[in-house]
Amino acid sequence: MANPHRYYEIRCPIHGFISLNDWEWEVISQPAFQRLRRIRQLAWTDYVYPGAMHTRFEHSLGVMHTATLLYDAIRTSSENVLTSELAYNDAGLKRDRQLVRFAALLHDVGHAPFSHASEDLMPDQGNGKRYAHEDYSVAVIRNELRKAIEEHPLNGNYGFHAEDIAALIEGSARAKQSVFWRDLISGQMDADRMDYLLRDSYHAGVQYGRFDLHRLISTIRAIPGAEGHPPRLGIIEGGVHAAEALVLARYFMFTQVYFHKTRVAYDVHLRGAMKELLPNGHFPRPIDGELAQFLLWDDWKVLGLLSDGKGGEHGSRIATRNHYRRIFHTPEVSVEKDLDQLQTVREKLGKLLVAEEPASKSWYKTGMPDIPVVNDIDEKTVRPLSEHSNVVANLKANNQVFLYTKPEDVPKAKKIVGEVMEHARSA
Amino acid sequence: MPDLREARLALIPVLAENSSYGYIGRTALMKYMYFLQTLRGLPLGYRFTLYSYGPFDSDVLADLGSAETLNAIDSEAVMYPGGYGYQIKPGNKAKWLKDRAAAFLDKHKSDVKWVADKFGSLTSPQLELVSTIIYVDREAAQMKEKLKLADLSNRVHEVKPHFTGAQIFSFAEGLAKDKLLQSVR
């Protein structure tokens, strides 16, 4: 048997070297994880930013690395909160460090081809709600990765069940006190967001997603729970501008990359093409007997089918770069009159309107940041980031809406939109 | 705006109006949406998952942001010793937004009132606790488990150790009496 105490290092363009233990290496080596090499992080964003060809594989490694930096920083700075309010001891903290690493590594293992772009084609659960990629991630962990997680010799030190990792990712009570760490996997200042902003920015060749990661890490804290609340993650005052930059990076990346008009058009085409390619128009479910079928779907398979001329009109538009054109959009901060005008344009365009994409539907949409900041002098005084940052306080949610028409209909649609706008001006 | 989204946004000022304080906090907003969807079956499409502060979906905060952008609500941070909270009140475009979702709001008027009557007097830590009890209960029910009240309370205690076992049991007992739990035998 290979040495179970061996360490490995993988080069990462964002973080330098990422270290893994033999256990993690074993998990990464499983086909279900290797599949992430064939799932692009940002779908067809390369049609706008040609460098954005990176995959969920490198992002997953980056999230594990970032989550570990955050975990270690919190343990160093806030061990008293963890021990007094969550009853951690050394063994518990060592265990949960590994748990967080696995959860961060595997949180995206259930992504569909081209990541979020095709998530709309995940089937209904039978209760009116669609499955999401997290449902597939936990199913993969409980099934395809279970043996690699539970049977590695290093697990003799931890006694993990695959279920422990799945419970933390999906937000189950089975995660027990470890649920505290969910904020590192999916929260305001999670490792996922920190990694994807930096990584997507790097590969797209833009600067919008950059912020001072290491300053943020050095200022993160577990803040004691006040008045019956549990402890939560926040920062000390020294991290205010790093946190502000994180919030702004998210905003800029949304407007410049994730919600770029052409990128959004290709999401529409991908959904349309996938509907044609998938049996019954949706992915297999994350259940016994169907999960393995789901995992056969990756970017390579979809690209092969598109290359064979399949995928209908939308597949053909992707292949020939003949995408829908944005014909109208509301402002980034739309108010009543903008939505009224949108409704008029919508009605006047009639059948020329082929897609409507609101920012609110995007997985990357920006919310209302609420990052607690601890006072440097009096640790019991905690205020929100918006009280420290005028920029954050005045940031409004982007509720923009894009309307699309076929390229061949642009002249007709442009004329109609022009008339509506002229009427609005004269009124 | 798609109908569902419009309905979700319009619910925010309505929940604030139904509060006896004339405003609600962010915790109350999150948990009321959870109660409306889970206990009253409103088809809101949120995907709540468990955090140490109870069931949470970032889409609720995204909706809050959108409602504020539309001036349908006003939200203000309020400081108090050792912490802070938010006061969310109807804004000057609340009526406009409510009119757009009038059919939905009318249909679920009694549900909103039920939530306000039932949970309106709870503090935010109590709302976190009660919603966590319901979350843990629904998770057990989904697994077809039948639990004793004490077992359910113990599970909740593992997630929320800053509450005493007796506090958790007392709230769980109240919910069971109101027949709001599904896994308790």
XYZ file of C-alpha atoms in Angstrom:
612
model
C 0.000 0.000 0.000
C 1.169 3.535 -0.773
C 2.171 5.702 2.177
C -1.097 7.111 3.583
C 0.814 10.011 5.142
C 2.117 11.256 1.819
C 1.336 14.864 0.808
C 0.808 16.171 -2.686
C 1.022 19.647 -4.172
C -0.843 20.989 -7.170
C -0.005 24.269 -8.849
C -2.794 26.810 -8.934
C -2.685 30.107 -10.857
C -4.471 31.887 -7.989
C -3.093 30.379 -4.800
C 0.333 29.030 -5.811
C 0.673 25.514 -4.445
C -2.362 23.722 -3.056
C -1.484 20.872 -0.678
C -3.487 17.691 -0.350
C -3.136 14.672 1.870
C -3.267 11.136 0.521
C -6.933 10.780 1.516
C -7.974 13.853 -0.442
C -5.804 12.698 -3.344
C -7.700 9.404 -3.352
C -11.052 11.225 -3.464
C -9.880 13.532 -6.235
C -8.732 10.526 -8.234
C -12.248 9.088 -8.421
C -13.955 9.354 -11.836
C -16.846 11.343 -10.340
C -14.410 14.063 -9.258
C -12.216 13.874 -12.369
C -15.398 14.612 -14.331
C -15.091 18.206 -13.072
C -12.150 18.638 -15.454
C -14.806 18.437 -18.152
C -17.235 20.960 -16.651
C -16.408 24.548 -17.508
C -16.782 27.024 -14.687
C -18.428 29.777 -16.721
C -20.181 27.970 -19.561
C -19.832 29.952 -22.819
C -18.280 33.048 -21.261
C -15.275 32.425 -23.523
C -17.393 33.732 -26.416
C -16.969 37.136 -24.747
C -13.786 36.628 -22.714
C -11.755 34.004 -24.603
C -9.597 33.138 -21.612
C -12.519 31.972 -19.486
C -12.061 28.292 -20.248
C -11.317 27.132 -16.699
C -13.136 24.275 -15.026
C -14.889 23.294 -11.813
C -11.887 21.038 -11.109
C -9.441 23.846 -10.373
C -12.134 25.907 -8.638
C -12.947 23.028 -6.277
C -9.300 22.710 -5.286
C -9.158 26.472 -4.772
C -12.232 26.465 -2.534
C -10.724 23.734 -0.366
C -7.517 25.745 -0.058
C -9.316 29.007 0.742
C -11.681 27.355 3.231
C -8.659 25.946 5.050
C -6.991 29.367 5.260
C -10.208 30.811 6.678
C -10.696 27.927 9.098
C -7.146 28.171 10.417
C -7.415 31.947 10.802
C -10.654 31.637 12.757
C -9.237 28.920 14.965
C -6.153 31.020 15.718
C -8.030 34.234 16.429
C -11.265 32.952 17.965
C -10.520 29.656 19.677
C -12.099 30.979 22.887
C -15.448 31.497 21.107
C -15.274 28.058 19.514
C -14.474 26.339 22.798
C -16.797 28.288 25.070
C -19.848 28.702 22.824
C -19.658 25.615 20.622
C -17.898 23.262 23.060
C -15.043 22.449 20.718
C -11.862 20.794 21.988
C -8.642 20.157 20.070
C -9.856 16.843 18.685
C -13.142 18.401 17.545
C -11.353 21.263 15.839
C -8.944 18.894 14.104
C -11.869 16.761 12.933
C -13.878 19.689 11.624
C -10.894 21.124 9.767
C -10.801 17.968 7.683
C -14.591 17.972 7.382
C -14.570 21.545 6.068
C -11.799 20.665 3.592
C -13.847 17.796 2.171
C -17.062 19.813 2.071
C -15.292 22.652 0.256
C -13.613 20.247 -2.147
C -16.824 18.418 -2.998
C -19.506 21.112 -2.862
C -19.633 21.393 -6.665
C -19.099 17.735 -7.586
C -22.701 17.450 -8.789
C -22.608 20.204 -11.376
C -24.269 19.635 -14.730
C -22.500 20.369 -18.042
C -21.509 24.025 -18.347
C -22.241 24.568 -14.644
C -25.142 26.826 -13.653
C -26.191 27.489 -17.249
C -27.973 24.139 -17.547
C -29.239 23.874 -13.965
C -32.743 24.853 -15.076
C -32.986 21.426 -16.700
C -32.657 19.533 -13.462
C -35.928 17.667 -12.936
C -38.766 18.381 -10.551
C -38.524 16.660 -7.174
C -42.217 15.898 -7.202
C -43.088 18.698 -4.792
C -42.964 21.540 -7.264
C -39.284 22.233 -6.586
C -36.469 21.457 -8.968
C -33.375 19.557 -7.926
C -30.286 21.778 -7.679
C -26.625 20.940 -8.200
C -26.198 20.615 -4.420
C -28.647 17.688 -4.474
C -26.453 15.974 -7.040
C -23.282 16.815 -5.083
C -24.531 15.119 -1.918
C -25.815 12.132 -3.907
C -22.388 11.716 -5.504
C -20.711 11.930 -2.085
C -23.083 9.349 -0.563
C -22.674 6.946 -3.478
C -19.776 7.272 -5.919
C -17.324 8.741 -3.384
C -18.450 6.919 -0.253
C -15.842 4.169 -0.402
C -12.931 6.559 -1.066
C -14.016 8.691 1.888
C -14.810 5.973 4.393
C -12.222 3.309 3.631
C -8.990 5.299 3.443
C -6.582 4.393 6.276
C -6.428 8.019 7.468
C -10.151 7.821 8.247
C -9.188 5.611 11.185
C -8.284 8.908 12.867
C -11.604 10.575 12.109
C -14.324 7.970 11.692
C -16.049 9.969 8.969
C -19.064 8.722 7.121
C -19.740 10.163 3.694
C -22.987 11.299 5.282
C -21.101 13.730 7.559
C -19.762 15.637 4.560
C -23.091 15.498 2.721
C -24.915 16.807 5.821
C -22.644 19.833 6.085
C -23.028 20.683 2.400
C -26.802 20.311 2.286
C -27.466 21.996 5.626
C -28.854 19.106 7.616
C -29.288 18.823 11.374
C -27.122 15.720 11.084
C -24.164 18.108 10.790
C -24.788 18.975 14.468
C -22.519 21.731 15.850
C -20.383 21.606 12.667
C -23.222 23.443 10.927
C -21.463 26.579 12.226
C -18.890 26.121 9.441
C -21.489 26.179 6.678
C -20.853 29.904 6.350
C -17.396 29.028 5.006
C -18.931 26.865 2.286
C -21.986 28.941 1.454
C -22.348 32.346 3.092
C -21.541 36.059 2.857
C -17.808 35.498 3.121
C -17.501 31.951 1.920
C -14.498 30.301 0.356
C -16.516 29.529 -2.780
C -17.165 33.184 -3.541
C -13.654 34.288 -2.621
C -12.144 31.730 -4.964
C -14.506 32.176 -7.908
C -14.216 35.970 -7.942
C -10.428 35.823 -8.093
C -10.290 32.842 -10.439
C -12.973 34.012 -12.865
C -11.381 37.443 -12.941
C -7.966 35.961 -13.677
C -9.137 33.702 -16.488
C -11.502 36.258 -18.024
C -8.621 38.722 -18.055
C -10.493 41.385 -16.089
C -9.582 43.097 -12.827
C -13.129 43.497 -11.493
C -13.085 40.471 -9.185
C -9.915 41.327 -7.304
C -9.792 42.039 -3.579
C -7.261 41.561 -0.790
C -7.863 37.903 0.066
C -5.108 37.646 2.643
C -6.161 40.789 4.487
C -9.689 39.448 4.661
C -8.426 36.129 5.989
C -6.254 37.769 8.638
C -9.189 39.844 9.907
C -11.942 37.207 9.960
C -13.306 36.222 13.380
C -15.933 34.065 15.058
C -17.963 36.728 16.822
C -19.578 35.746 20.134
C -23.344 35.322 19.943
C -25.244 38.272 21.376
C -28.500 38.028 23.309
C -29.357 34.413 22.573
C -27.921 34.274 19.063
C -25.223 31.742 18.115
C -21.702 32.892 17.232
C -21.259 34.072 13.660
C -18.533 35.015 11.243
C -17.459 38.621 10.958
C -14.365 40.769 10.704
C -12.437 43.219 12.828
C -12.306 46.870 11.790
C -8.970 46.386 10.040
C -10.739 44.238 7.465
C -13.439 46.757 6.555
C -11.916 47.821 3.252
C -11.001 44.268 2.270
C -14.630 43.246 2.926
C -15.854 46.320 1.070
C -13.681 45.309 -1.879
C -15.165 41.784 -1.773
C -18.687 43.215 -1.958
C -17.737 45.539 -4.815
C -15.854 42.787 -6.642
C -19.024 40.747 -6.612
C -21.035 43.671 -7.931
C -18.595 44.480 -10.722
C -18.138 40.860 -11.749
C -21.891 40.518 -11.969
C -22.370 43.480 -14.259
C -19.245 42.940 -16.355
C -18.939 39.160 -16.602
C -21.694 36.978 -15.104
C -24.568 39.103 -16.416
C -22.883 40.190 -19.629
C -25.562 40.436 -22.331
C -23.857 38.011 -24.727
C -22.936 35.503 -22.063
C -26.566 35.509 -20.913
C -27.710 34.929 -24.524
C -25.551 31.812 -24.696
C -27.056 30.555 -21.431
C -30.438 30.811 -23.168
C -29.107 28.866 -26.159
C -27.494 26.233 -23.977
C -30.747 25.632 -22.126
C -32.595 25.376 -25.433
C -30.035 22.991 -26.913
C -29.870 20.834 -23.789
C -33.642 20.525 -23.783
C -33.315 18.921 -27.217
C -30.373 16.727 -26.268
C -31.642 15.346 -22.960
C -34.096 12.446 -22.938
C -37.480 13.965 -21.950
C -35.819 17.373 -21.852
C -34.298 17.070 -18.411
C -31.360 15.474 -16.596
C -31.678 12.105 -14.839
C -32.500 12.442 -11.120
C -29.877 12.159 -8.328
C -31.261 8.811 -7.162
C -30.240 5.165 -7.390
C -30.300 3.962 -10.957
C -30.228 7.460 -12.454
C -27.221 9.150 -10.831
C -24.701 7.204 -12.934
C -26.569 8.314 -16.062
C -26.395 11.927 -14.921
C -22.640 11.688 -14.437
C -22.211 10.669 -18.071
C -23.329 14.171 -18.995
C -20.339 16.506 -19.177
C -19.177 19.259 -21.519
C -17.391 16.793 -23.803
C -20.563 14.833 -24.408
C -22.576 17.980 -25.096
C -19.909 19.406 -27.398
C -19.788 16.097 -29.303
C -23.543 16.150 -29.822
C -23.479 19.804 -30.881
C -20.646 19.015 -33.249
C -22.832 16.306 -34.791
C -25.406 18.959 -35.576
C -27.756 18.072 -32.723
C -29.360 20.507 -30.276
C -31.888 22.007 -32.688
C -32.015 25.707 -33.483
C -30.230 26.670 -30.281
C -27.435 24.160 -30.876
C -26.996 25.564 -34.354
C -26.859 29.135 -33.022
C -24.115 28.141 -30.564
C -22.159 26.351 -33.272
C -22.374 29.254 -35.708
C -22.087 32.025 -33.099
C -25.376 33.412 -34.326
C -26.771 34.273 -30.926
C -29.863 36.188 -29.879
C -29.316 39.922 -29.580
C -30.248 42.047 -26.613
C -32.726 44.571 -27.898
C -33.765 46.284 -24.700
C -32.622 46.500 -21.122
C -33.747 48.285 -18.010
C -31.191 50.187 -15.881
C -29.105 48.272 -13.324
C -31.275 49.841 -10.658
C -34.752 49.781 -12.164
C -37.675 51.586 -10.573
C -41.408 51.765 -11.265
C -41.194 53.790 -14.486
C -38.529 51.454 -15.886
C -40.676 48.399 -15.217
C -43.677 50.119 -16.775
C -41.614 50.856 -19.873
C -40.384 47.268 -19.891
C -43.984 46.084 -19.924
C -44.788 48.357 -22.875
C -41.767 47.140 -24.843
C -42.645 43.553 -24.015
C -46.176 43.996 -25.338
C -45.130 45.889 -28.471
C -42.428 43.367 -29.376
C -44.885 40.480 -29.232
C -43.434 37.476 -31.029
C -40.187 39.287 -31.765
C -39.354 38.854 -28.076
C -37.680 35.450 -27.803
C -36.079 35.601 -24.354
C -36.403 37.644 -21.197
C -33.622 37.356 -18.651
C -33.865 39.140 -15.283
C -30.757 39.653 -13.139
C -32.759 38.286 -10.235
C -32.788 34.847 -11.866
C -29.016 34.624 -12.119
C -27.183 32.327 -9.724
C -24.585 35.085 -9.330
C -27.055 37.826 -8.373
C -25.946 40.182 -5.648
C -27.908 40.351 -2.410
C -27.866 42.616 0.609
C -24.449 42.288 2.262
C -24.545 41.983 6.036
C -21.052 41.444 7.364
C -20.651 42.083 11.112
C -17.665 44.233 12.106
C -16.223 44.076 15.633
C -15.019 47.307 17.208
C -11.241 47.381 17.782
C -11.505 48.869 21.286
C -14.708 47.313 22.591
C -15.121 43.751 21.325
C -18.743 43.715 22.407
C -19.676 46.457 19.977
C -20.595 44.960 16.625
C -21.910 46.973 13.674
C -22.739 45.995 10.096
C -20.287 46.695 7.291
C -22.769 49.191 5.847
C -22.262 51.388 8.943
C -18.534 51.532 8.205
C -18.718 51.822 4.442
C -20.635 54.545 2.686
C -20.197 52.673 -0.586
C -21.758 49.479 0.759
C -24.528 51.436 2.487
C -25.565 52.969 -0.824
C -25.242 49.879 -2.956
C -28.582 48.782 -4.378
C -29.541 45.378 -5.669
C -29.275 44.995 -9.423
C -32.755 44.228 -10.762
C -32.000 44.742 -14.427
C -33.956 42.869 -17.096
C -32.688 42.010 -20.602
C -34.964 41.386 -23.579
C -33.678 39.461 -26.606
C -34.673 39.058 -30.218
C -33.353 36.920 -33.061
C -30.483 38.554 -35.012
C -32.566 38.511 -38.167
C -35.319 40.466 -36.377
C -33.061 43.169 -34.951
C -34.037 45.941 -37.426
C -37.789 45.436 -36.825
C -37.377 45.123 -33.059
C -35.066 48.148 -32.901
C -37.686 50.256 -34.650
C -40.357 49.214 -32.136
C -38.144 49.847 -29.109
C -37.103 53.203 -30.580
C -40.729 54.241 -30.912
C -41.514 53.292 -27.309
C -38.516 55.252 -26.067
C -39.337 58.252 -28.188
C -42.894 58.225 -26.876
C -41.580 58.076 -23.309
C -39.222 61.018 -23.986
C -41.935 63.172 -25.453
C -44.332 62.303 -22.629
C -41.199 40.515 -13.505
C -42.207 36.852 -13.333
C -45.297 36.291 -11.138
C -43.648 34.262 -8.393
C -40.899 36.786 -7.915
C -43.345 39.655 -7.866
C -45.411 37.859 -5.236
C -42.352 37.237 -3.067
C -41.301 40.878 -3.233
C -44.815 42.106 -2.463
C -45.010 39.869 0.603
C -42.194 41.814 2.281
C -44.074 45.090 2.890
C -47.184 43.067 3.745
C -45.317 41.161 6.460
C -44.014 44.455 7.843
C -47.526 45.959 7.849
C -48.907 42.941 9.687
C -46.376 43.282 12.481
C -47.658 45.018 15.587
C -44.444 47.079 15.580
C -45.045 48.400 12.062
C -41.734 46.907 10.949
C -39.916 43.589 10.942
C -36.259 42.646 11.231
C -34.222 40.541 8.818
C -34.434 37.473 11.054
C -38.210 37.826 11.276
C -38.464 38.251 7.505
C -36.379 35.128 6.875
C -38.277 33.005 9.365
C -41.752 34.289 8.391
C -41.010 33.338 4.779
C -39.901 29.937 6.049
C -43.110 29.511 8.055
C -45.282 30.641 5.164
C -43.666 28.139 2.824
C -43.281 25.243 5.260
C -46.275 25.524 7.579
C -48.795 27.183 5.285
C -47.655 25.712 1.980
C -47.218 28.959 0.054
C -45.449 28.165 -3.244
C -42.635 30.667 -2.760
C -39.895 28.511 -4.300
C -37.295 29.252 -1.651
C -34.660 26.664 -0.870
C -34.097 26.860 2.875
C -31.165 25.009 4.365
C -29.947 24.866 7.930
C -27.353 27.201 9.428
C -26.516 27.675 13.102
C -28.954 30.618 13.042
C -31.731 28.432 11.640
C -33.227 27.886 8.177
C -31.904 30.409 5.666
C -32.054 31.111 1.947
C -29.976 33.947 0.505
C -32.735 34.484 -2.082
C -34.867 36.022 0.672
C -32.191 38.685 1.198
C -31.858 39.121 -2.562
C -35.618 39.734 -2.700
C -35.282 42.186 0.169
C -32.648 44.035 -1.868
C -34.900 44.110 -4.931
C -37.868 45.355 -2.898
C -35.680 48.116 -1.506
C -34.424 49.034 -4.976
C -38.065 49.439 -6.029
C -38.720 51.623 -2.965
C -41.375 49.144 -1.847
C -39.646 48.912 1.517
C -37.293 51.057 3.566
C -34.627 49.237 5.515
C -32.493 50.780 8.201
C -29.798 49.361 10.488
C -30.505 49.901 14.187
C -27.782 49.646 16.810
C -28.283 48.298 20.313
C -25.780 47.391 23.036
C -23.719 44.459 21.807
C -25.255 44.178 18.385
C -27.445 45.515 15.662
C -30.554 44.704 13.720
C -32.662 46.061 10.897
C -36.038 47.705 10.713
C -37.857 46.931 7.488
C -40.893 49.122 6.844
C -43.216 49.580 3.866
C -41.810 52.140 1.427
C -43.566 54.712 -0.741
C -43.992 52.230 -3.612
C -45.361 49.434 -1.417
C -48.911 49.910 -2.694
C -47.754 49.871 -6.310
C -45.938 46.576 -5.764
C -48.807 45.063 -3.761
C -51.258 45.989 -6.534
C -49.140 44.022 -9.013
C -49.409 40.912 -6.847
C -52.930 41.588 -5.588
C -54.400 38.199 -6.497
C -51.639 36.295 -4.700
C -51.750 38.512 -1.635
C -55.504 38.284 -1.425
C -55.405 34.507 -1.673
C -52.880 34.258 1.160
C -54.089 37.068 3.398
C -55.147 34.656 6.133
C -51.797 32.839 5.977
C -49.896 36.062 6.556
C -52.171 36.948 9.443
C -51.742 33.454 10.908
C -47.951 33.786 10.860
C -48.079 37.270 12.372
C -50.465 36.134 15.124
C -48.605 32.937 15.890
C -45.011 34.130 15.803
C -45.207 37.924 15.924
C -44.421 38.133 19.627
C -41.233 36.043 19.462
C -37.779 37.599 19.728
C -35.290 36.926 16.942
C -33.369 34.228 18.917
C -36.730 32.563 19.646
C -37.648 32.716 15.960
C -34.303 31.095 15.144
C -35.029 28.342 17.646
C -38.630 27.679 16.619
C -37.758 27.595 12.923
C -34.877 25.217 13.662
C -37.200 22.881 15.571
C -39.563 22.826 12.596
C -36.660 22.294 10.172
C -35.318 19.336 12.180
C -38.834 17.941 12.483
C -39.474 18.146 8.732
C -36.120 16.535 8.007
C -37.009 13.614 10.295
C -40.498 13.360 8.797
C -39.008 13.228 5.315
C -36.901 10.251 6.432
C -40.140 8.735 7.806
C -38.752 8.827 11.345
C -41.059 8.911 14.353
C -39.443 10.752 17.268
C -40.236 11.415 20.867
C -40.348 15.084 21.742
C -37.208 14.633 23.856
C -35.311 13.088 20.929
C -36.328 15.914 18.640
C -35.237 18.426 21.270
C -31.873 16.672 21.634
C -31.269 16.893 17.897
C -32.032 20.588 17.959
C -29.732 21.032 20.936
C -26.843 19.560 18.930
C -27.308 22.340 16.364
C -28.100 25.090 18.864
C -26.058 24.340 21.989
C -26.430 27.933 23.232
C -30.037 27.127 24.222
C -30.696 24.892 27.211
C -32.401 21.545 26.698
C -35.336 22.787 28.771
C -35.813 25.886 26.596
C -35.811 23.811 23.431
C -38.177 21.214 24.886
C -40.600 23.898 25.994
C -40.845 25.440 22.515
C -41.061 22.010 20.873
C -43.879 21.089 23.227
C -45.779 24.224 22.258
C -45.400 23.439 18.568
C -46.512 19.844 19.133
C -49.603 21.041 21.009
C -50.459 23.246 18.041
C -50.033 20.194 15.789
C -47.263 21.877 13.809
C -44.817 18.972 14.061
C -44.934 15.958 11.757
C -42.329 13.564 13.144
C -43.378 13.534 16.796
C -45.408 10.568 17.951
